[in-house]
Coordinates of C-alpha atoms and ligand atoms in Angstrom, one line a residue:
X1 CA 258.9 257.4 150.2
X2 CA 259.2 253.7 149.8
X3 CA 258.7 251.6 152.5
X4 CA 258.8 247.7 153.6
X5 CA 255.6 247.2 155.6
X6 CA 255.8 245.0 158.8
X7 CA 253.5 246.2 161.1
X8 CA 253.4 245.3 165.1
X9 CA 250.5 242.6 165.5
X10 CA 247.5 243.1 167.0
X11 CA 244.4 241.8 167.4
X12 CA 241.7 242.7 164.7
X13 CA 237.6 242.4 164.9
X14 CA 237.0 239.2 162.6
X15 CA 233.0 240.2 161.0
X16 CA 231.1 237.1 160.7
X17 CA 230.0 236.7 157.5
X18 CA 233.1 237.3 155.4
X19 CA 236.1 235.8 154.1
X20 CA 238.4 236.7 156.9
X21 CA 235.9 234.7 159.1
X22 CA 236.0 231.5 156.9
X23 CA 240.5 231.9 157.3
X24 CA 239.8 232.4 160.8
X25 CA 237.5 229.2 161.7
X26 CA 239.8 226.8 159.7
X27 CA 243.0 228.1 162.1
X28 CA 240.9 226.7 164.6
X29 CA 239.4 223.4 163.1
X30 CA 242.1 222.4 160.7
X31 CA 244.9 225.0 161.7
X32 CA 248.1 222.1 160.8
X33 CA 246.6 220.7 157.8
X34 CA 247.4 222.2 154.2
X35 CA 245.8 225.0 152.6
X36 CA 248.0 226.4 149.9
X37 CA 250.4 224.3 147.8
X38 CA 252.6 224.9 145.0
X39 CA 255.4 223.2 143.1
X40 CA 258.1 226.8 143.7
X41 CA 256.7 228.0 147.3
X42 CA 256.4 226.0 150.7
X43 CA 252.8 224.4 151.4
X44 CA 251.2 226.9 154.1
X45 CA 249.1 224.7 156.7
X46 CA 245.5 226.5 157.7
X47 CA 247.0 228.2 160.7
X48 CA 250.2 229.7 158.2
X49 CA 247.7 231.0 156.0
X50 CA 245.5 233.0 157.9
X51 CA 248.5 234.3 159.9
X52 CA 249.4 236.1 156.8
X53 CA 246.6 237.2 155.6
X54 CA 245.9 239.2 158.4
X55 CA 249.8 240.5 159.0
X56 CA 249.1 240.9 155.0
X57 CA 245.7 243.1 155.8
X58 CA 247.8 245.0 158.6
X59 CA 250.3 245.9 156.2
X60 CA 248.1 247.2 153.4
X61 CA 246.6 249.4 156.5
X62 CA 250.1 250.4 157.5
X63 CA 250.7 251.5 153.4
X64 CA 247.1 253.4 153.5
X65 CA 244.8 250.8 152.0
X66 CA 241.8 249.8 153.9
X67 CA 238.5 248.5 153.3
X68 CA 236.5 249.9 149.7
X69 CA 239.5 250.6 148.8
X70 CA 239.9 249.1 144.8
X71 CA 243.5 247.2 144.5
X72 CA 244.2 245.5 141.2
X73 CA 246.5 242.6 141.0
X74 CA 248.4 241.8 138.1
X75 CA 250.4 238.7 139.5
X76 CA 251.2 235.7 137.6
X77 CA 249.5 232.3 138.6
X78 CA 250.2 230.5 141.4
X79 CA 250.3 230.8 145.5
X80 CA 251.3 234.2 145.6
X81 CA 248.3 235.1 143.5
X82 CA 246.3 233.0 145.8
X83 CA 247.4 234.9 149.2
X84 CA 247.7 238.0 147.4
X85 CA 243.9 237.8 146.8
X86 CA 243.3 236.4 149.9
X87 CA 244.8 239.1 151.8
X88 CA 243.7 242.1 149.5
X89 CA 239.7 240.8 149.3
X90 CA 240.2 240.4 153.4
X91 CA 240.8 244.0 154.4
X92 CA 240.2 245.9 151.0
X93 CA 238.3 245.2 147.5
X94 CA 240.8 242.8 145.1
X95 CA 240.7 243.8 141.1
X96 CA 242.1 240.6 139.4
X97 CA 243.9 241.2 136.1
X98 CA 245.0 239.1 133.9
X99 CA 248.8 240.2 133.7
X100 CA 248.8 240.0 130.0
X101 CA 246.5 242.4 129.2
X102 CA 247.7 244.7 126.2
X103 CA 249.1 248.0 128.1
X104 CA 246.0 250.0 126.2
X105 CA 243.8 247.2 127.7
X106 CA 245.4 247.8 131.1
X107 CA 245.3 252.0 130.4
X108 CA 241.3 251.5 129.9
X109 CA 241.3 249.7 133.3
X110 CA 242.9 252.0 135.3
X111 CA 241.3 254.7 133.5
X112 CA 237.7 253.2 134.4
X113 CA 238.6 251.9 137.8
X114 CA 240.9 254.3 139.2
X115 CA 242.4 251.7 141.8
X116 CA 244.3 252.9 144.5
X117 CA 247.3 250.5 144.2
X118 CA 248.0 248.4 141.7
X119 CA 250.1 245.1 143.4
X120 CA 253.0 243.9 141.4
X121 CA 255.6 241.1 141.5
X122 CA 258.6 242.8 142.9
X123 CA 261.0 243.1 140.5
X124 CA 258.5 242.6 137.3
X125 CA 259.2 244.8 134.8
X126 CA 255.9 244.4 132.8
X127 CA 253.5 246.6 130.9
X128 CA 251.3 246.5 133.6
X129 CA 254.1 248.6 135.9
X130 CA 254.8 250.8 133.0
X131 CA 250.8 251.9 132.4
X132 CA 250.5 252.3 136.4
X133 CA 253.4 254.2 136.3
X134 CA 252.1 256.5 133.2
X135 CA 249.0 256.2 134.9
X136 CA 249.7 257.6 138.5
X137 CA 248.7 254.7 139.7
X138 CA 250.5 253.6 142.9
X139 CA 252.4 250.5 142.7
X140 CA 252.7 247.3 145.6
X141 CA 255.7 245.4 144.9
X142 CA 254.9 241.7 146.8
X143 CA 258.3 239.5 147.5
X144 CA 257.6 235.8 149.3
X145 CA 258.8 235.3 152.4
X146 CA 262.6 234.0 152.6
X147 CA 262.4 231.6 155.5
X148 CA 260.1 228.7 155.4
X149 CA 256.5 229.9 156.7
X150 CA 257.3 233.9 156.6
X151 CA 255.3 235.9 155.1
X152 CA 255.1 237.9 152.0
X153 CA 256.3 241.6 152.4
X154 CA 254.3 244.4 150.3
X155 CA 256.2 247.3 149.5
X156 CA 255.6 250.8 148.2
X157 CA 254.9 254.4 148.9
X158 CA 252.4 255.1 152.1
X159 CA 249.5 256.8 151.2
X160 CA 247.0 258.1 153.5
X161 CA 244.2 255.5 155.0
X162 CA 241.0 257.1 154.0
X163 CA 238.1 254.6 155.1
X164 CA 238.2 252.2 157.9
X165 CA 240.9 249.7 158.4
X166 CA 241.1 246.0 159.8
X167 CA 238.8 243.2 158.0
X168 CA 235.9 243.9 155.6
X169 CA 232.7 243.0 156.7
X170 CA 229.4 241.0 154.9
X171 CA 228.6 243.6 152.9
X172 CA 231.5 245.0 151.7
X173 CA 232.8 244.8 148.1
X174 CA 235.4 241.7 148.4
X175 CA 236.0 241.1 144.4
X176 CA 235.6 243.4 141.7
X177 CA 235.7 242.0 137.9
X178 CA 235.3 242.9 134.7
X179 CA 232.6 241.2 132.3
X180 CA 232.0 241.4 129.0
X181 CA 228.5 242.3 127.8
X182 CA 226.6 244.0 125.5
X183 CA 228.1 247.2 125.4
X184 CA 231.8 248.1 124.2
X185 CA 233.0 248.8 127.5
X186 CA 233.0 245.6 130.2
X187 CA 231.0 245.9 133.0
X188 CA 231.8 245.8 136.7
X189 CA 230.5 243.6 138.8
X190 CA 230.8 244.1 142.8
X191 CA 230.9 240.9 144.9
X192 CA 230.1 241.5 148.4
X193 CA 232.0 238.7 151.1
X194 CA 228.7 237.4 151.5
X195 CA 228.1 237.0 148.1
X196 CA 230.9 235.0 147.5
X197 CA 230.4 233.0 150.8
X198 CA 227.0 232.0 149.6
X199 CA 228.3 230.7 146.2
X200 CA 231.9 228.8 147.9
X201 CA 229.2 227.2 150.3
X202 CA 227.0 226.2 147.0
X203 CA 229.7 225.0 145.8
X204 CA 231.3 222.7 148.6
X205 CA 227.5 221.4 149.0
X206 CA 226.9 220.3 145.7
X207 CA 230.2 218.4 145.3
X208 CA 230.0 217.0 148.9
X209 CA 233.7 218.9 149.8
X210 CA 235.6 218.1 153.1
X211 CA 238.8 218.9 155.1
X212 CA 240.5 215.8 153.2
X213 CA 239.4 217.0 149.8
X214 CA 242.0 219.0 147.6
X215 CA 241.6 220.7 144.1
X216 CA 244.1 220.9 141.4
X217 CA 243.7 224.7 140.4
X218 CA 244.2 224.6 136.2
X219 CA 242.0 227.8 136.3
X220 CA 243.5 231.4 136.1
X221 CA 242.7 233.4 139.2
X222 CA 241.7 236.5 137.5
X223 CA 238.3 234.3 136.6
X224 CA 235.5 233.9 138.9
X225 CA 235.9 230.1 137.9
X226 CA 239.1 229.5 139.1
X227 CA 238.5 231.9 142.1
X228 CA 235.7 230.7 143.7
X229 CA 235.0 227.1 142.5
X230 CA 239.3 226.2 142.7
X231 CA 240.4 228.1 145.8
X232 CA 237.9 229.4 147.7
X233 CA 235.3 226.7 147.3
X234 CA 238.0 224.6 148.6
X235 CA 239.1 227.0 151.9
X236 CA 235.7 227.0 152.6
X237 CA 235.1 223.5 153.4
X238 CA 238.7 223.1 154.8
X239 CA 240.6 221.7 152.4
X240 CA 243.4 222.7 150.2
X241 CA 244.3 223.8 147.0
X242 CA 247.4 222.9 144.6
X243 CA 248.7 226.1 142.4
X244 CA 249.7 224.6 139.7
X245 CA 250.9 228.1 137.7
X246 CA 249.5 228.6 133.9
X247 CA 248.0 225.5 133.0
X248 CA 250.1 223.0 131.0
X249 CA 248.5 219.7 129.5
X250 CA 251.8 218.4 129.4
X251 CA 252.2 218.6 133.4
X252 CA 248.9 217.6 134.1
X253 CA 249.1 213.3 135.0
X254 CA 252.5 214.3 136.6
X255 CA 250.5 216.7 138.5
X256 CA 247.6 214.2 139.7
X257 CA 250.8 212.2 140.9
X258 CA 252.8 215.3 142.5
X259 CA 249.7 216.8 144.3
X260 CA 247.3 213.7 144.9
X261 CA 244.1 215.9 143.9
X262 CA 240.5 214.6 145.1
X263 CA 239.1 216.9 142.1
X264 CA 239.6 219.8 139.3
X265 CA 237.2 222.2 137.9
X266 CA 238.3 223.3 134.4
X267 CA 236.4 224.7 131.1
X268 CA 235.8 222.2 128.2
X269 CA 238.5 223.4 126.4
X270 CA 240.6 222.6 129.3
X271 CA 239.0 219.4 129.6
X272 CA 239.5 218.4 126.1
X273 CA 243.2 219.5 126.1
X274 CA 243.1 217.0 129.0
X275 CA 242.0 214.4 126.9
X276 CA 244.2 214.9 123.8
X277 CA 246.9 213.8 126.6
X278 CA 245.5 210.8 128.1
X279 CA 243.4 209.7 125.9
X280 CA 245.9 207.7 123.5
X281 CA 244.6 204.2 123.7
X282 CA 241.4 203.1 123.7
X283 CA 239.8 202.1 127.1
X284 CA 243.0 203.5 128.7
X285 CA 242.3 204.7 132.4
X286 CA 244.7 206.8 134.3
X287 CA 244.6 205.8 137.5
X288 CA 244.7 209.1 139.9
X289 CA 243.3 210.3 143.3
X290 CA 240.3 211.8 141.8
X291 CA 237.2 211.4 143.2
X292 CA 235.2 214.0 141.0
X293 CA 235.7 216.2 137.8
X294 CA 234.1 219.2 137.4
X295 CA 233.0 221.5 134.0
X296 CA 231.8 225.1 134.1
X297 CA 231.9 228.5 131.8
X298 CA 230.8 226.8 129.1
X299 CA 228.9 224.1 127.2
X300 CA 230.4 220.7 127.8
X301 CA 230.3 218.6 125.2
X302 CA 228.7 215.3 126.0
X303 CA 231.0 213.0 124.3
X304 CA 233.7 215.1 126.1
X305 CA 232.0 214.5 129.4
X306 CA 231.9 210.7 128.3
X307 CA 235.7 210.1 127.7
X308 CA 236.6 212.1 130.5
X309 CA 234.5 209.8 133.0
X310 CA 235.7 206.7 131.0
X311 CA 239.8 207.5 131.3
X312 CA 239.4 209.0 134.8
X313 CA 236.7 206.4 136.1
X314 CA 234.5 209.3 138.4
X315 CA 231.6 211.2 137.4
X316 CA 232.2 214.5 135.6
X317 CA 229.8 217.1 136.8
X318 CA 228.7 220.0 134.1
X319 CA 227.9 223.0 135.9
X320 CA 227.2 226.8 134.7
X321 CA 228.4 229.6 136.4
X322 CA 228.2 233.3 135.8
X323 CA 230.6 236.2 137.0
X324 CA 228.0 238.3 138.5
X325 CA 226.6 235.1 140.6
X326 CA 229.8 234.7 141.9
X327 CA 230.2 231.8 139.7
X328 CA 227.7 228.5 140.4
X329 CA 223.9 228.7 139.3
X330 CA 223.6 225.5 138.5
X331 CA 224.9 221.8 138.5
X332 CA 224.2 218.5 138.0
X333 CA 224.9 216.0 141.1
X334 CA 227.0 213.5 142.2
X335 CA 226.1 209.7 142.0
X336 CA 223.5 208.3 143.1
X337 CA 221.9 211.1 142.0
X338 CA 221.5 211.6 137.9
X339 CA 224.1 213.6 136.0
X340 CA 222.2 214.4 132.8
X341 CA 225.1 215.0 129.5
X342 CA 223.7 218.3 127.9
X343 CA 222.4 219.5 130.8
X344 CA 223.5 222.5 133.1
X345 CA 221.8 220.4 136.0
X346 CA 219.7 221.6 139.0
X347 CA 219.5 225.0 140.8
X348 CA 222.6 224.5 143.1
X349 CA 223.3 228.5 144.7
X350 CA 220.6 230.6 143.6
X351 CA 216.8 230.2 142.7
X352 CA 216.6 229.4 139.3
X353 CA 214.1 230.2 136.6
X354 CA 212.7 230.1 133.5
X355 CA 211.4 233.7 132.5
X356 CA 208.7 234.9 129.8
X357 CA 209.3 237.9 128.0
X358 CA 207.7 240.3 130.7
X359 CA 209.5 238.2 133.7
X360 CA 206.6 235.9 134.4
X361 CA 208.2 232.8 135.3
X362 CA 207.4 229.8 132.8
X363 CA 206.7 226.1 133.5
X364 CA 208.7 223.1 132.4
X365 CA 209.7 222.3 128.9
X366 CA 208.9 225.9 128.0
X367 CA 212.2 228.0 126.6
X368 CA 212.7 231.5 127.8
X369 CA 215.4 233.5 129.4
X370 CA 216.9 231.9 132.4
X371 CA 216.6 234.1 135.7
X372 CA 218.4 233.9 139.1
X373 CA 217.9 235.5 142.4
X374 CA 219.6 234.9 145.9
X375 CA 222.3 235.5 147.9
X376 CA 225.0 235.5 145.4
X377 CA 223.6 237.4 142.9
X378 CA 225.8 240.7 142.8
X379 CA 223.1 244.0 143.6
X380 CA 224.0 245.4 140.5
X381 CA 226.6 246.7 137.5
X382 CA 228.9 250.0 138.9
X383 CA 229.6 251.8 135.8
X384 CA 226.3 250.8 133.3
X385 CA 225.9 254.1 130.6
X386 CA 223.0 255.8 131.8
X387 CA 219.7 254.6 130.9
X388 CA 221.3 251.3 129.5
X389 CA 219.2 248.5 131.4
X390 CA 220.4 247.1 134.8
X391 CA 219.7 243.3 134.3
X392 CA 217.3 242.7 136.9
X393 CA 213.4 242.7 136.2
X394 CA 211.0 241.9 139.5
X395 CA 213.4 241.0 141.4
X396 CA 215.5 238.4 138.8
X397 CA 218.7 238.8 137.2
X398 CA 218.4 237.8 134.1
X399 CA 221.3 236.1 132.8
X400 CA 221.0 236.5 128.9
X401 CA 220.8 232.8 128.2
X402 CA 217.9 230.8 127.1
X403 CA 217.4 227.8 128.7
X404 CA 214.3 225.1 129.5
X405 CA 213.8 223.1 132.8
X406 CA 212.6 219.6 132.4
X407 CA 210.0 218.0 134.5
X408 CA 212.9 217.0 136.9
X409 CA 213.9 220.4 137.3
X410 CA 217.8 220.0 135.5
X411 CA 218.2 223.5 133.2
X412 CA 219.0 222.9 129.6
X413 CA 221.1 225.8 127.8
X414 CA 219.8 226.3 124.0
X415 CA 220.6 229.8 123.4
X416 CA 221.8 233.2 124.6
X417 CA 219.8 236.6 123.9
X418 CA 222.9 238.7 125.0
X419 CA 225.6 239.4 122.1
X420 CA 228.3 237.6 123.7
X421 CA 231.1 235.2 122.2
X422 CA 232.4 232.4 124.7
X423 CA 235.3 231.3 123.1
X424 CA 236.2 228.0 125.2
X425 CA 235.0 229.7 128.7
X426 CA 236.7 233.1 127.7
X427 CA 233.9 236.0 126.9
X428 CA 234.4 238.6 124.0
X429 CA 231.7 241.0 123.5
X430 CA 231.5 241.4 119.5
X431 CA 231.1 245.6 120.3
X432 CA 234.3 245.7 122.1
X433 CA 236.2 244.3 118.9
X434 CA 234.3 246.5 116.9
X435 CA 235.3 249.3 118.9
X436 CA 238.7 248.7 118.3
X437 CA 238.9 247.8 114.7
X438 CA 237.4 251.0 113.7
X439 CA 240.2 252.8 115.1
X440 CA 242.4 250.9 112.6
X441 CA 243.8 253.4 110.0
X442 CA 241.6 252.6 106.3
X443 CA 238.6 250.9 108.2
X444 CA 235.7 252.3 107.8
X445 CA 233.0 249.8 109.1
X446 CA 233.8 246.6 111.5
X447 CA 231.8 244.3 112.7
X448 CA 232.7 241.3 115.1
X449 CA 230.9 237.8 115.1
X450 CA 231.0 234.2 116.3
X451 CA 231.9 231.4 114.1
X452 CA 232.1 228.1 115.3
X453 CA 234.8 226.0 116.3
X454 CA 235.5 222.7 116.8
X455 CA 237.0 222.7 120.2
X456 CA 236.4 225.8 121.0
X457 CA 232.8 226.0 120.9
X458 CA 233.2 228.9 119.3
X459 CA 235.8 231.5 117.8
X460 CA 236.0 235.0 117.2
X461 CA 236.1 236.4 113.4
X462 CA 235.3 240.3 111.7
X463 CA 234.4 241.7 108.5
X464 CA 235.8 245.2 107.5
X465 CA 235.1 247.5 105.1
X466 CA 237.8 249.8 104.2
X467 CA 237.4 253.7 103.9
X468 CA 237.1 254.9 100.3
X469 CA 240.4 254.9 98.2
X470 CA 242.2 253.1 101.2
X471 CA 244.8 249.8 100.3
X472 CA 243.3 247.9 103.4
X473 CA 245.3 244.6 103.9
X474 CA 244.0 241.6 106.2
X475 CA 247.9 241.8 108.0
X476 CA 247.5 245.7 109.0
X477 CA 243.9 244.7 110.9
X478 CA 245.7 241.8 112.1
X479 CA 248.4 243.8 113.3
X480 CA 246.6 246.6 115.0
X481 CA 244.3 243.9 116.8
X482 CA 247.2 242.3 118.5
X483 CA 248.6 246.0 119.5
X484 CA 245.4 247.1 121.1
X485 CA 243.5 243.6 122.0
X486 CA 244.1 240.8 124.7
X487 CA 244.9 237.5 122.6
X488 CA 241.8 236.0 123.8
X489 CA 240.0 238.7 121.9
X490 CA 241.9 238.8 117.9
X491 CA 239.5 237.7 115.1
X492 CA 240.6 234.7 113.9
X493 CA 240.0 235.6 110.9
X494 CA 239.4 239.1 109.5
X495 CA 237.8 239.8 106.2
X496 CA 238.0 242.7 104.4
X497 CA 234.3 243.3 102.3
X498 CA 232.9 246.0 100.2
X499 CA 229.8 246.1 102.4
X500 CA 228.5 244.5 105.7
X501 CA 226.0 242.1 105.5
Ligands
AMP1 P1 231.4 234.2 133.0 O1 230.8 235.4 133.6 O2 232.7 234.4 132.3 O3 231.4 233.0 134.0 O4 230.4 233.7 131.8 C1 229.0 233.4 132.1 C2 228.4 232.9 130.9 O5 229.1 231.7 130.5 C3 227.0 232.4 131.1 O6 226.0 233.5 131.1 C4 226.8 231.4 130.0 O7 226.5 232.1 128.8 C5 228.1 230.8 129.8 N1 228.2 229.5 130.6 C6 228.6 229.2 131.8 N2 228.5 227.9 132.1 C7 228.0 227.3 131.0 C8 227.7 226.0 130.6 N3 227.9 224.9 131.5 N4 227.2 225.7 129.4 C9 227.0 226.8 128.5 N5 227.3 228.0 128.8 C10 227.8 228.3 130.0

């Protein structure tokens, strides 16, 4: 039976300690100032927002979802994404997707994660609906609210409420998302409320955030970056965020105009596409509202970081960030302090350290493997093989990168020990491409590697060796990588070989 949800209100317990309670203090402090805006949807003040978050959170209880309960989204960018997530990671546990996963990519989630709902534009007819459907996964349909300030309805068939209902506490598992690492499968990492409230606080410190301050969200929302630095850094300190949909570097100076922004956090390849806009005569500044640009996910180029601060006229902050810290580790500070190019900066969220082989931490100038531990740091990977190691060693996570502190205590990146790819922010583990390009009919060995890339940092390429006898053609591989792998993902260029390297 499908139904509309709208469910009676009535009061609900608000835990400290978790997002609802952050909502729920800025209804009182700032409750007629903005907190959502967007070019297609009206601007929803403070008050508006948590209003329908918790009618939202009421609803999902009404359709049997409650808290631990996994619900993926696969919603396009923009507000409703926003309050989607809002809503879900208030009363349940919220699975971003990104919506344009392949369907096998999305048949491996569901497969893995086994949500109980899947939420869904209404009336999309995407992959995503069809796989769920397949799948026998239940499907949300979400439609904005008609009149001016109404909320969104959620729609679908009413299951049964199997764990508690209401708002999800400290500890509960608020986020869920998937990570590339070293095995073929990506991991899940579980972010508690107060795991994320640790690392939007981090956040809002190190870049001095108020109630007046407002980001320009250019990041997707099914990445920690855009989720916690963009919108829920921002909610945090009371101020507002402007969902800008998919970013577009054509829309970007008339969206400094439209929205008035105080500051953006992007990846450099963001950044740089940016750049290629504004930067068209020499010395040019564009004047805007900024007051700070930030740059996470991956390494910032320093001559990047230096035309960006010239055309925009503030300081551009380089920080690094990591899904299963709930985003910020690091960064370097505002003026007066010292913003060093190259540099990750200084421990801002978690303890930071340098780590020796056997986790014995390391003095300055010395390179090892950088280790974090505090309150962000996620307890742990859900679905690691067994035996495969859990990531933490006396008490550290250990991120994978290498890294040296200088005497002042600002973290240098130089390496990574993990087999990872970051092409321009986005993470491909080399296994996982593997993995699929030996499923291609006529290959009989693959292996995935980084090359590097001008922008990009670096891009993802293969070598193949076909099976005995087989007429293996570059276009076939190519073809079966774009059937069965997200974009992000395709070797940029595939070679076939008579043996690996
Ligand atoms: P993600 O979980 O997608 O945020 O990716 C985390 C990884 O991105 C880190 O472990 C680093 O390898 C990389 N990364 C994040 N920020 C930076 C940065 N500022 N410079 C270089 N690499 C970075």
């Amino acid at each position: 039976m499908r139904r509309t949800s709208r469910v009676p209100s009535s009061p609900l317990t608000v835990p400290s300690g978790s997002l609802a309670s952050v909502l729920e203090r800025n209804t009182r402090l700032h409750g007629s100032r903005p907190a959502l805006l967007a070019a297609d949807r009206d601007a929803l003040t403070h008050g508006q927002l948590w209003d329908h978050v918790a009618q939202g959170v009421r609803d999902l209880n009404h359709l049997g979802l409650g808290r631990g309960d996994r619900v993926a989204l696969a919603l396009p960018q923009g507000a409703d994404l926003a309050l989607a997530f809002l809503t879900v990671a208030a009363g349940a546990t919220a699975v971003p997707l990104n919506p344009a996963s392949s369907a096998s990519e999305f048949e491996r989630l569901f497969q893995d994660l086994r949500p109980r709902a899947l939420i869904l534009a209404a009336g999309d007819a995407s992959e995503a609906r069809r796989v769920a459907d397949a799948s026998g996964v239940p499907v949300l349909d979400l439609t904005p609210g008609t009149e001016p300030g109404s909320p969104p309805r959620w729609t679908g068939t009413r299951q049964a409420l199997k764990g508690a209902g209401g708002f999800a506490g400290a500890d509960d598992v608020a986020l869920v998302l998937y990570t590339s690492g070293t095995t073929a499968r990506p991991k899940r990492v579980p972010l508690t409320h107060a795991n994320l409230l640790a690392s939007l606080h981090a956040i809002g410190e190190t870049l001095q955030l108020g109630p007046d301050d407002r980001c320009l969200n250019v990041m997707p929302l099914f990445h920690i970056h855009g989720l916690v630095a963009c919108l829920l850094a921002s909610l945090g300190a009371g101020g507002s965020t402007a969902c800008t949909g998919a970013f577009d570097p054509a829309r970007f100076t008339a969206d400094l105009d439209r929205w008035k922004p105080t500051w953006y956090s992007a990846v450099p390849t963001i950044h740089q596409a940016i750049l290629s806009r504004t930067d068209t005569a020499a010395g040019s500044r564009v004047p805007s509202s900024l007051r700070l640009i930030r740059s996470s996910s991956a390494a910032l180029p320093p001559p990047v970081m230096e035309r960006l601060e010239a055309v925009f006229g503030v300081p551009v902050l380089e920080a690094y960030g990591m899904t299963e810290a709930a985003h910020q580790m690091a960064c370097n500070p505002l003026p007066p302090r010292v913003r060093k190019p190259g540099s990750v900066g200084l421990a801002a969220g978690p303890e930071v350290a340098v780590l020796g082989a056997s986790g014995e931490r390391l003095p300055a100038g010395v390179h090892g493997e950088v280790g974090i531990r505090g309150p962000n740091v996620t307890r742990g990977y859900e679905n690691l093989p067994e035996g495969a190691p859990d990531g933490f060693t006396h008490g550290w996570f250990r991120t994978g990168d290498q890294g040296f502190l200088d005497a002042d205590g600002y973290l240098f990146l130089t390496g990574r020990l993990k087999e990872l790819i970051n092409r321009g922010g986005e993470k491909i583990a080399p296994r996982e491409v593997d993995e699929v390009l030996l499923h291609c009919p006529g290959v009989a060995q693959a292996v995935a590697f980084a090359v590097p890339h001008a922008s990009l940092g670096e891009d993802v390429a293969a070598a193949v060796v076909p099976r005995p006898g087989a007429d293996l053609q570059e276009a076939a591989v190519r073809e079966f990588a774009f059937e069965h792998l997200p974009a992000f993902k395709i070797p940029s260029r595939i070679l076939i070989v008579d043996q690996l390297p």
